[in-house]
Coordinates of C-alpha atoms and ligand atoms in Angstrom, one line a residue:
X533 CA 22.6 9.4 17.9
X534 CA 21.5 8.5 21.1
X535 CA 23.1 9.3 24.6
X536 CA 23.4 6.1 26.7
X537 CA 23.3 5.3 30.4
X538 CA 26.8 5.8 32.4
X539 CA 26.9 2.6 34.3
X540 CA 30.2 1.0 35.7
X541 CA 32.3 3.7 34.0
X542 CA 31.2 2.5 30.4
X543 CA 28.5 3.8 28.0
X544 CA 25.6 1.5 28.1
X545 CA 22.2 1.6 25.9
X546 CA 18.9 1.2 27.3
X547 CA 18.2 -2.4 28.0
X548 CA 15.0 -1.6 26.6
X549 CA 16.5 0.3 23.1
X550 CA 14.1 3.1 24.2
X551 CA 14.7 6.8 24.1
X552 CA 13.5 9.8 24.7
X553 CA 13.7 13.6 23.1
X554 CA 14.6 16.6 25.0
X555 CA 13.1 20.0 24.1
X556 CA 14.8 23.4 23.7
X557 CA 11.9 25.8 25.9
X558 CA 12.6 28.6 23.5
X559 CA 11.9 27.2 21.0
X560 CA 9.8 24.4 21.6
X561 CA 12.1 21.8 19.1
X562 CA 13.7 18.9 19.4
X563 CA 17.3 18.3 21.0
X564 CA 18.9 15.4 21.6
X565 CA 17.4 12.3 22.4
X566 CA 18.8 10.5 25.2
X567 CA 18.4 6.6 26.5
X568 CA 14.9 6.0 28.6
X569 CA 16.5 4.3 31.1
X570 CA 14.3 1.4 33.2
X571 CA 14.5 -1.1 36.3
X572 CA 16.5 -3.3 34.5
X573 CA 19.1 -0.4 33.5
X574 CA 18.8 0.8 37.4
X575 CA 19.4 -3.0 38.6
X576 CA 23.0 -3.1 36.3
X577 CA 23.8 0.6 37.9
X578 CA 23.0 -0.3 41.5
X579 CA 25.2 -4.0 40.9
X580 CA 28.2 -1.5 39.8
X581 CA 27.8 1.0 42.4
X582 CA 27.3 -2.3 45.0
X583 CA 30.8 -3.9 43.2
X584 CA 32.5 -0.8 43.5
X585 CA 31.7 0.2 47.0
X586 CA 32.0 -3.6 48.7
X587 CA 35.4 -4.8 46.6
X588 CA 36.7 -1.6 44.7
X589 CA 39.4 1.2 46.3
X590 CA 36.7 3.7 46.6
X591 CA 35.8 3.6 50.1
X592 CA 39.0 2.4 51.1
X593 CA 41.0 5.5 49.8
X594 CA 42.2 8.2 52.1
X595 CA 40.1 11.6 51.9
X596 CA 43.2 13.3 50.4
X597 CA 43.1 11.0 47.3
X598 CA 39.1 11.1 47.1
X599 CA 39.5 15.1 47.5
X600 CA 41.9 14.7 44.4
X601 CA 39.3 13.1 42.3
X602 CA 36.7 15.8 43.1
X603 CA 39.3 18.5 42.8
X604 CA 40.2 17.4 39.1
X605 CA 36.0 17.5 38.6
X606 CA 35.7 20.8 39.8
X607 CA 38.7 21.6 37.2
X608 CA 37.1 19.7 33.8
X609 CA 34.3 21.6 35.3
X610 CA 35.6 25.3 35.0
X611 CA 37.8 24.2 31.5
X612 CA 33.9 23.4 30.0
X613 CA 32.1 26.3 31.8
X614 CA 30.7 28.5 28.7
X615 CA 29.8 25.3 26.8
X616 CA 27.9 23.9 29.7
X617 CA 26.1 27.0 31.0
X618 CA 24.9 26.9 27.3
X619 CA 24.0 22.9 27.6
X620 CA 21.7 24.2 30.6
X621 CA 20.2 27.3 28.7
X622 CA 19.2 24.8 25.6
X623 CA 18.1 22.3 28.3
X624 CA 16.4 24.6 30.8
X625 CA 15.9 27.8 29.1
X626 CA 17.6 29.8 31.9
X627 CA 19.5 33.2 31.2
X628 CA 23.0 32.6 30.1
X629 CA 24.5 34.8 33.0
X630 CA 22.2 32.6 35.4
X631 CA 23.3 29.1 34.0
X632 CA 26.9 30.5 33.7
X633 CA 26.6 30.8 37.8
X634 CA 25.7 27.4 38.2
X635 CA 28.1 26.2 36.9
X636 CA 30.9 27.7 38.5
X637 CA 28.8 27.0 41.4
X638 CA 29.0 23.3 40.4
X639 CA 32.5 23.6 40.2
X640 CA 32.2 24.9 43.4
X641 CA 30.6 22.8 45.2
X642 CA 32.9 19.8 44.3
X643 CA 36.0 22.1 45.0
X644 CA 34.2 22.7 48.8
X645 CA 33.4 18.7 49.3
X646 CA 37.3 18.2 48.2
X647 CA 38.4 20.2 51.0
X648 CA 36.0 18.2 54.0
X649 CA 37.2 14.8 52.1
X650 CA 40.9 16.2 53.3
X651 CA 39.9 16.8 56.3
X652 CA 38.3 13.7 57.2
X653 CA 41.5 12.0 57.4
X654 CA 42.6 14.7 60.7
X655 CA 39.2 14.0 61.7
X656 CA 39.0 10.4 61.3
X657 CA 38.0 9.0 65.1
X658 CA 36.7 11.2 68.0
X659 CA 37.2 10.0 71.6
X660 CA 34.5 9.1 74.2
X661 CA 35.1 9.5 78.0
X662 CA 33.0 6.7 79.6
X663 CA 33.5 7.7 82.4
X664 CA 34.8 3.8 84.0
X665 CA 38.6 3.1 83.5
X666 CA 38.4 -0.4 81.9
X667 CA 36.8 0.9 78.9
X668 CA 38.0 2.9 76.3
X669 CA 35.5 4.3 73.4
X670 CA 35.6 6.4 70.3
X671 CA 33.4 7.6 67.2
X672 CA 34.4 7.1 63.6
X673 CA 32.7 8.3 60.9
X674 CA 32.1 5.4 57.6
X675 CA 30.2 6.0 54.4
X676 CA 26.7 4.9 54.4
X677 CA 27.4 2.7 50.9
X678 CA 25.7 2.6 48.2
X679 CA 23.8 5.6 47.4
X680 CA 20.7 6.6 45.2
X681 CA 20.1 10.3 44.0
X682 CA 17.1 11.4 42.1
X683 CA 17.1 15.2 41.1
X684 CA 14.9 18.1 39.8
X685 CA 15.1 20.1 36.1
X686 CA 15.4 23.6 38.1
X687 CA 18.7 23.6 38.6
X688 CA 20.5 20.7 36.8
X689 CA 24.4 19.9 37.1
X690 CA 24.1 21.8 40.1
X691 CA 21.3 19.9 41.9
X692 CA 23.6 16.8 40.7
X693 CA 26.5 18.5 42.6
X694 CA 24.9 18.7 45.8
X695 CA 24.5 14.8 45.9
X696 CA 27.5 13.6 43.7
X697 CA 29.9 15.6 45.1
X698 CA 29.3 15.2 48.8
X699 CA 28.5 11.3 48.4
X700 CA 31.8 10.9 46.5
X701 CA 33.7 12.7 49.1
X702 CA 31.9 10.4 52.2
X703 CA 33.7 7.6 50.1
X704 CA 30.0 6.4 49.1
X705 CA 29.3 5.0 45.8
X706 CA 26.3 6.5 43.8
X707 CA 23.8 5.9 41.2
X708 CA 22.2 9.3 40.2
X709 CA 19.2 9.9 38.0
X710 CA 18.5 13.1 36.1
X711 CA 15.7 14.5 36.0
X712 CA 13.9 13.3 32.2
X713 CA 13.1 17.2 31.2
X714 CA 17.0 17.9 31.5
X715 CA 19.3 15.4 31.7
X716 CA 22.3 17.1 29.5
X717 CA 24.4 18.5 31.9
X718 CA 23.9 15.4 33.8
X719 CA 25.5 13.1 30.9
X720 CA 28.3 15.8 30.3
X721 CA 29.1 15.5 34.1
X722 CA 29.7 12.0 33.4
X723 CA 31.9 12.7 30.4
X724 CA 33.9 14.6 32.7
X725 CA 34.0 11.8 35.5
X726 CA 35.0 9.5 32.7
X727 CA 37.9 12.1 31.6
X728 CA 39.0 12.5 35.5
X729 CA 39.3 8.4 35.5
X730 CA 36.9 8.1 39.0
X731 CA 37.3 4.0 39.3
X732 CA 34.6 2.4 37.3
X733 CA 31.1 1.8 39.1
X734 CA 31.6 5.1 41.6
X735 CA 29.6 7.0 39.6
X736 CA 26.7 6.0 37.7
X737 CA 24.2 7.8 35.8
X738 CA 20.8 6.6 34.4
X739 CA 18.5 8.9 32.2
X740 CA 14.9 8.3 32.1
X741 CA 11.6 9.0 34.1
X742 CA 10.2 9.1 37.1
X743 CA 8.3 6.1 37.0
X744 CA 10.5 4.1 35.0
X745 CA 13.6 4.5 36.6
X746 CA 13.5 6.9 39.4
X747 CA 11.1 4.2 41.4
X748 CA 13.0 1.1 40.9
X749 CA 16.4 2.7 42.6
X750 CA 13.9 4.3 45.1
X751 CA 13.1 0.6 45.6
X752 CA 16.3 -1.4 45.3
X753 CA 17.0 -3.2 48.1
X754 CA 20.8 -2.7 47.4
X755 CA 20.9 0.9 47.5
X756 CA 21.5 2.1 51.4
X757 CA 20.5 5.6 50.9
X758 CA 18.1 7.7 49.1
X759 CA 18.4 11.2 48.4
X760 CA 15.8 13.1 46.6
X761 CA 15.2 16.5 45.6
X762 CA 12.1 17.6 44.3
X763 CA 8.1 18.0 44.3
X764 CA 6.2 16.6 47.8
X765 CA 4.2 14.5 45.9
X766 CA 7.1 12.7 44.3
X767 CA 9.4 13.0 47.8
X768 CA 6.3 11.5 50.3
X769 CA 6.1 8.3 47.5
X770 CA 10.2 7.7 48.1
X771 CA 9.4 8.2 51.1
X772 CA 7.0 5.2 51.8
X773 CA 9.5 3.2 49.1
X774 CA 12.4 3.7 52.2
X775 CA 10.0 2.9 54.7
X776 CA 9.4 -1.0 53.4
X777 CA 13.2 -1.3 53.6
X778 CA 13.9 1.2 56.5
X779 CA 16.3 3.0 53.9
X780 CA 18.1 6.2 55.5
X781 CA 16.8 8.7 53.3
X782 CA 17.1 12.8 52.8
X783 CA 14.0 15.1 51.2
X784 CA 14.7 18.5 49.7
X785 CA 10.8 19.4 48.2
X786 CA 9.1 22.5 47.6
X787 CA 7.8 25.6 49.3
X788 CA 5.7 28.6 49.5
X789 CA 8.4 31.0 51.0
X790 CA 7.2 34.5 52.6
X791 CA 9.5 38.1 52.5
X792 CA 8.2 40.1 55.1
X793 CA 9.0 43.6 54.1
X794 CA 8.8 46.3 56.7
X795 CA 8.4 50.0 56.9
X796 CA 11.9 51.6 57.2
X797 CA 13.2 49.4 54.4
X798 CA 14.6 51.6 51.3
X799 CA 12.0 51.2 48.7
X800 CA 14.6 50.0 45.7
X801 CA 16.1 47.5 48.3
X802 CA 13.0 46.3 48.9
X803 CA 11.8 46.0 44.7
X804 CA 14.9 44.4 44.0
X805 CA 14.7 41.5 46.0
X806 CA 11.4 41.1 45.9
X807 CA 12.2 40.7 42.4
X808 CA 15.4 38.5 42.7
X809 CA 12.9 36.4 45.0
X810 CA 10.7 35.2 42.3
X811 CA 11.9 36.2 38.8
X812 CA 14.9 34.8 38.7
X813 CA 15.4 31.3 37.3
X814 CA 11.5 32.4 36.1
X815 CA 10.2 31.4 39.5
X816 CA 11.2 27.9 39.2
X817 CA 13.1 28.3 42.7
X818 CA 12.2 25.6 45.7
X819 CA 13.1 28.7 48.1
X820 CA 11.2 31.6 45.9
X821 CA 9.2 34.2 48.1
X822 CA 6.4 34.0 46.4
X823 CA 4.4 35.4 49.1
X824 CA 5.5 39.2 49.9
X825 CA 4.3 41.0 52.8
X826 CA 4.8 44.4 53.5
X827 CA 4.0 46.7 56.2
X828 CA 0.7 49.0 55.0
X829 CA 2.3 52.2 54.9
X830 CA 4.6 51.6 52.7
X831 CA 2.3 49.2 50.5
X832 CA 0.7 51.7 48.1
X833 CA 4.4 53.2 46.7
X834 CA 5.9 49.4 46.9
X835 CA 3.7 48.5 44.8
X836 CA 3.4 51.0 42.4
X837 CA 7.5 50.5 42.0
X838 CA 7.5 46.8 42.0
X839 CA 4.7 46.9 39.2
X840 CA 7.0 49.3 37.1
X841 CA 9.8 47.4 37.3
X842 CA 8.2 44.2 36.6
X843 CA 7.2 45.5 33.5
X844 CA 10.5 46.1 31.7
X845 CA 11.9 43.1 32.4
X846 CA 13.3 41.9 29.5
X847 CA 11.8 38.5 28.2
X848 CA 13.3 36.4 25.6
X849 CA 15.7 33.2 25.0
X850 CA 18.5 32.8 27.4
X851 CA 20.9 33.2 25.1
X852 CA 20.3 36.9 24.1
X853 CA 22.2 39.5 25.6
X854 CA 20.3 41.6 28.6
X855 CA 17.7 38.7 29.0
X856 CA 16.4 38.4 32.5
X857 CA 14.2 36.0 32.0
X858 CA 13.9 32.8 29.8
X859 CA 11.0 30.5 28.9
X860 CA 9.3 28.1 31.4
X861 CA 11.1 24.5 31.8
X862 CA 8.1 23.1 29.4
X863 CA 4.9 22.7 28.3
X864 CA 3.6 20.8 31.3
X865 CA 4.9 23.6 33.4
X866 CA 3.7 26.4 31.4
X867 CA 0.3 25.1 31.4
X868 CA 0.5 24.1 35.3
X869 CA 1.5 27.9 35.6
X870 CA -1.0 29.1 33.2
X871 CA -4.1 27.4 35.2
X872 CA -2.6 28.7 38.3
X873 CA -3.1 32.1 37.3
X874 CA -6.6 31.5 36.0
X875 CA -7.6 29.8 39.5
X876 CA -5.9 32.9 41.3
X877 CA -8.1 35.4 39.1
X878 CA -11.4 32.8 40.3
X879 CA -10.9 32.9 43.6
X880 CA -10.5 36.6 43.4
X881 CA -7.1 37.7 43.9
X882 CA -6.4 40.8 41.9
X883 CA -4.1 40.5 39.1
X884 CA -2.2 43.8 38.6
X885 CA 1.3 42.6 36.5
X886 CA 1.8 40.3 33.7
X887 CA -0.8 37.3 33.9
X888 CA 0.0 35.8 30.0
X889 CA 2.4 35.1 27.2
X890 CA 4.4 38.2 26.2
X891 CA 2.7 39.8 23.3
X892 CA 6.3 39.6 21.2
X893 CA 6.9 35.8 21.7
X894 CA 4.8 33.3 20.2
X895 CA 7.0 30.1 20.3
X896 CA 8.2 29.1 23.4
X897 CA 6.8 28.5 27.2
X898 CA 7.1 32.4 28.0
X899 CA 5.1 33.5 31.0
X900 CA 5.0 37.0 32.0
X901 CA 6.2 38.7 35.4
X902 CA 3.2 38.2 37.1
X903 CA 1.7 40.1 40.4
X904 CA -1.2 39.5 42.5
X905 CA -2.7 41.4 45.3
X906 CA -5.7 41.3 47.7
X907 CA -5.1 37.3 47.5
X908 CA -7.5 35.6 50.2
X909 CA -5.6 34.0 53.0
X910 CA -7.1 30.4 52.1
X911 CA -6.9 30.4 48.5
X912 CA -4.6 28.3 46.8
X913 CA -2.5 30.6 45.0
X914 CA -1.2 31.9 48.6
X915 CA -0.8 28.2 49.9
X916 CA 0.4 26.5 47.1
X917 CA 3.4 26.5 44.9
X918 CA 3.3 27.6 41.5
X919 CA 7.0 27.7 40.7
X920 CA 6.8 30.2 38.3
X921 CA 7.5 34.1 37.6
X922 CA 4.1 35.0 40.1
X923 CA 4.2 36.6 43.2
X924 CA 1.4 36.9 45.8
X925 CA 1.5 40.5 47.6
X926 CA -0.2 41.3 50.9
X927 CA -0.3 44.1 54.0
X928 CA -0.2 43.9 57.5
X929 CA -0.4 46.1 60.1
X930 CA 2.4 44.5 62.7
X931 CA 5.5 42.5 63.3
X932 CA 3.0 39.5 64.9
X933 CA 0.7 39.3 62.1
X934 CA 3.4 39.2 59.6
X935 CA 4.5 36.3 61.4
X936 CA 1.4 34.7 62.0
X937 CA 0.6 35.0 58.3
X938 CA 4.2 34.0 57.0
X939 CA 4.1 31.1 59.3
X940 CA 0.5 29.9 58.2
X941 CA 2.0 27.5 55.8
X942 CA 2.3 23.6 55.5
X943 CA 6.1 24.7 53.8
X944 CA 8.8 25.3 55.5
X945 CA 11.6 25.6 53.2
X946 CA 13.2 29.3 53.3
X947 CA 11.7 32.6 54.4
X948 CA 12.9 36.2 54.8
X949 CA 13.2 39.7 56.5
X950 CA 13.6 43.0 55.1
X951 CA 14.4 46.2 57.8
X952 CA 16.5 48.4 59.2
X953 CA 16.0 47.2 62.8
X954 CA 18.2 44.7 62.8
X955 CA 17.6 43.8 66.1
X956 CA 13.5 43.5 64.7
X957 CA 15.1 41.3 61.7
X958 CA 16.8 38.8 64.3
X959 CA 13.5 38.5 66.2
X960 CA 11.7 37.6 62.7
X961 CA 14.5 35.2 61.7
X962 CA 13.9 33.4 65.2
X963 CA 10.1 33.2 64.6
X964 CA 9.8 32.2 61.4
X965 CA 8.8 28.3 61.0
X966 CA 11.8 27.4 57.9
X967 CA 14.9 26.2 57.4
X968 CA 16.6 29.1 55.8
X969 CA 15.9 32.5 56.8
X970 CA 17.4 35.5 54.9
X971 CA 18.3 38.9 56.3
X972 CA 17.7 42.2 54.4
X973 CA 18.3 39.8 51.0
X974 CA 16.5 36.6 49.3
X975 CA 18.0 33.5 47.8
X976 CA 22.2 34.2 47.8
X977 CA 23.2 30.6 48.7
X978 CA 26.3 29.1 50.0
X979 CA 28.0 26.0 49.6
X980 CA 29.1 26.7 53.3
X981 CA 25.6 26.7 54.8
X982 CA 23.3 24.3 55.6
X983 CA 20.3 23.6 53.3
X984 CA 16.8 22.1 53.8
X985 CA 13.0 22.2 54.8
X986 CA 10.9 22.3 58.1
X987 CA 7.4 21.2 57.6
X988 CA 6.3 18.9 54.1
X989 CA 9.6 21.2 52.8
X990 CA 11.6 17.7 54.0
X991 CA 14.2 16.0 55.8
X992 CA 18.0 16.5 56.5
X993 CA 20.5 19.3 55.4
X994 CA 22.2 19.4 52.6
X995 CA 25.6 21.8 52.1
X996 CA 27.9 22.4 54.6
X997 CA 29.6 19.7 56.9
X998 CA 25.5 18.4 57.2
X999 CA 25.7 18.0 53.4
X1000 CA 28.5 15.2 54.3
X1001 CA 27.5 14.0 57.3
X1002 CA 24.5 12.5 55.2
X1003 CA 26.6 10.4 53.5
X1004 CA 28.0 9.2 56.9
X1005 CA 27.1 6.5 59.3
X1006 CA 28.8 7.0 62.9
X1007 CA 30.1 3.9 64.4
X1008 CA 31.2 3.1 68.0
X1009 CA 34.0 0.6 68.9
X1010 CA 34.2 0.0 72.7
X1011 CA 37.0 -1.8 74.1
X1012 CA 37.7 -3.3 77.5
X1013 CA 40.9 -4.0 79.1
X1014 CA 41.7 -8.1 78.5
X1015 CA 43.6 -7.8 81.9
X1016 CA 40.4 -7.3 83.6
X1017 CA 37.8 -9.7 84.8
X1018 CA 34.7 -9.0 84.3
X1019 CA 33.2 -11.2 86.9
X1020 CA 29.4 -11.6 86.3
X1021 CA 28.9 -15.5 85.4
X1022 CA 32.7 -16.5 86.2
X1023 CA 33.7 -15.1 89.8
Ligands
NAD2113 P1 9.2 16.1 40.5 O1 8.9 15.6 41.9 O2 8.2 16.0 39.5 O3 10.5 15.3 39.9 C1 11.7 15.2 40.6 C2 12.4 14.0 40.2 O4 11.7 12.9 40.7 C3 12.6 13.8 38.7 O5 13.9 13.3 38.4 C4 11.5 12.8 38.4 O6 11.8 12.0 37.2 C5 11.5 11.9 39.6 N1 10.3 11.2 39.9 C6 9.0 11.5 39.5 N2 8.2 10.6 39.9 C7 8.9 9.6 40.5 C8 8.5 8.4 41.1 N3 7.3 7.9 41.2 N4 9.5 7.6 41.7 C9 10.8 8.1 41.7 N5 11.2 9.2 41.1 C10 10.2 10.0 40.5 O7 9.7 17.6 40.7 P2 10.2 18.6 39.5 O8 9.0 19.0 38.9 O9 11.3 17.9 38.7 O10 10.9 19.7 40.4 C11 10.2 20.7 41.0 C12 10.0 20.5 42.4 O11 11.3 20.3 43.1 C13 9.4 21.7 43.1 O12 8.4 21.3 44.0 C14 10.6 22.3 43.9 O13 10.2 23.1 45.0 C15 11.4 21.2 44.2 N6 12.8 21.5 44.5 C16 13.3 21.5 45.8 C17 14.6 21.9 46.1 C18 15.1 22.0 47.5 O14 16.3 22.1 47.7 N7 14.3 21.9 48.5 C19 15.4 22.3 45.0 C20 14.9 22.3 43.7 C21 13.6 21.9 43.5

């Protein structure tokens, strides 16, 4: 059996009859195979989200009954929450306990956008003093309309929350396309939008790949905004799809994140988040600090630690109890991985941790914690991202070369600080060049905050009331007073 499209709240095959398999990381078989979705699948979605969003009640309800909607999502959610996290561990190849997170973080997230559709009926206009007393002015807030969402493997249901959930509660309409290396979750989540009876043609979900279908909604002329999430590549081509139609787009893409570590830090602090920085979700993190520095005198020990701990890691399929790290994503990205590390080795970083397969596993895209040191400045292993379990680890000798060095970076997605000068780790926080900076931690993230690159890492904020607001268009409406003349061509 194949799984079909989503489109105007009724399962739909591929116009095309094609399909696609999905592979289980661990163990390198076969899944499910799922419809290969093209322009002409895309066009049908974007006419139902168009439909929906013009003549349906979508857009038209109050926030109350739109946060009612998500609310029930967030519930069908939580009811399906071991079944799912084990979707994404089959799909992904994630640690149970991590894909368990996402998932009540999924929930989450739609329980968080339920609340700001609420309150968008309190906050429905804002007034504007114009300062001249035959005018009268205020600000309302409308959805942008039809909405396009193309999403990465890393995390799945819960990158497809952080689009779906806020779009929804904006009172957009959306057409969202999986990513074609995990698109389970993605079709569950509209099982569950099915089961919470959203209006037909609100939500729309097309599987299949980049090329093939993420392109033609990039391009569609009907779709008003673009929202993308993953590599720069990919995210500078949608970019110059918008630009032909001026579409209103928002880029989430990759990084090469730097945790400056200082001197007074506790050293198991320190180990464990260097750690939590880059092995967790096996490296496959947008934010990761994959470059570490830390202050020279307490290098030698630090590393010595790390390089212990590293090692007893426990590798294996994500479904195993104590696991803390699962398989690579696939083969493309084990390879990519693979070569990375070879490259590092040429241009003659120092490979002290990991570096291959683990000797016990040999099925499955396993890629052992990995730790380089004495990495040149310009290689590419220290510029580039490998988004994988490898971490690049490097000295300095004071607080303005590690910000010179953290900054020397065409990312700007996340970075962070590690000291007990607090006052030192505001000062870093300030200079650092990123969009997320974390104190004396990396990577806890909250639906609260707000989300997103400087530099090539992109463009807008995602989470948080910013998460909303770029579903929103703002709109003026100035009136004058009709008792008034206004006396220009007509004295
Ligand atoms: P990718 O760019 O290869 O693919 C992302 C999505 O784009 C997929 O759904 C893919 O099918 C689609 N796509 C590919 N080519 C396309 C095209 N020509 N037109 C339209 N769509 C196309 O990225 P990936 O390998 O899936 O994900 C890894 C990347 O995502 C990393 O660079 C990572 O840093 C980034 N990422 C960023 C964030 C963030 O919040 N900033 C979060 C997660 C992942």
């Amino acid at each position: 059996m194949t799984f079909n499209h989503f489109i105007d709240g009724q399962w739909q095959p591929a116009d095309s009859q094609q399909s696609f398999v999905t592979i289980n990381p661990a163990t390198e078989q076969p899944i499910q195979s799922v419809a290969a979705g093209n322009s002409v699948d895309i066009d049908k979605a974007v006419k139902a989200a168009r439909k929906a969003f013009d003549h349906g009640p979508w857009p038209r309800l109050s926030g109350k009954q739109r946060g009612a909607y998500l609310r029930k999502i967030a519930d069908l959610i939580n009811q399906r929450l071991d079944e799912l996290a084990r979707l994404e561990v089959t799909d992904n190849g994630k640690p149970f306990p991590e894909a368990k997170w996402d998932i009540e973080d999924t929930a989450g997230c739609f329980e968080f956008y339920a609340a700001l559709a609420e309150q968008m009926d309190e906050q429905d206009s804002e007034t504007i003093d114009l300062g001249e007393p035959a005018f009268t002015s205020k600000a309302i807030k409308e959805p942008v309309g039809v909405a396009g969402a193309i999403i990465p493997w890393n995390f799945p249901m819960l990158m497809a929350a952080w689009k779906v959930a806020p779009a929804l509660a904006a009172g957009c309409t959306m057409v969202l396309k999986p990513s074609e290396v995990t698109p389970l979750t993605a079709i569950a989540l509209a099982e569950i939008v099915e089961q919470a009876e959203l209006p037909a043609g609100v939500l729309n979900i097309v599987t299949g790949t980049g090329p093939e279908a993420g392109q033609p909604l990039a391009e569609h002329p009907d779709v008003d905004k673009m929202a993308f999430t993953g590599s720069v590549p990919t995210g500078s081509r949608i970019m110059s799809m918008a630009a032909n139609q001026v579409k209103n787009i928002s880029l989430e893409l990759g990084g090469k994140s730097p945790l400056i570590i200082f001197a007074d830090t506790d050293i198991e602090q320190a180990v464990e988040w260097i750690m939590f920085g880059i092995f967790w979700n096996q490296g496959q993190v947008c934010s990761a600090t994959s470059r570490v520095l830390v202050e020279e005198s307490l290098y030698p020990q630090l590393l010595e630690r790390l390089t212990e701990e590293a090692k007893k890691i426990t590798i294996g399929e994500g479904n195993e109890s104590g696991v803390l790290l699962g398989p690579l994503v696939n083969e493309a990205q084990y390879q990519k991985v693979m070569a990375a590390i070879e490259r590092g080795q040429g241009e003659g970083a120092k490979l002290v941790c990991g570096g291959g397969r683990p000797e016990h596993l040999h099925q499955g895209y396993y890629v052992e914690p990995t730790i380089f040191t004495e990495v040149p400045e310009d290689s590419w292993i220290w510029q580039e991202e490998i988004f994988g379990p490898v971490v690049c680890v490097k000295s300095f000798t004071s607080e303005e070369q590690a910000v010179q060095l953290a900054n020397d970076s065409r990312f700007g997605l996340a970075g962070a600080v590690m000291s007990n000068d607090l006052q030192r780790c505001d000062r870093v926080a300030c200079a650092l060049r990123a969009g997320i900076i974390w104190i004396n931690c990396s990577q806890p993230t909250f639906v609260q905050a707000p989300w997103g690159g400087y530099k090539q890492s992109g463009i807008g904020r995602e989470l948080g009331h910013w998460g909303l607001n770029n579903y929103l268009e703002t709109k003026q409406i100035t009136s004058y007073d009709p008792q008034q003349r206004w006396g220009w061509y007509i004295k």
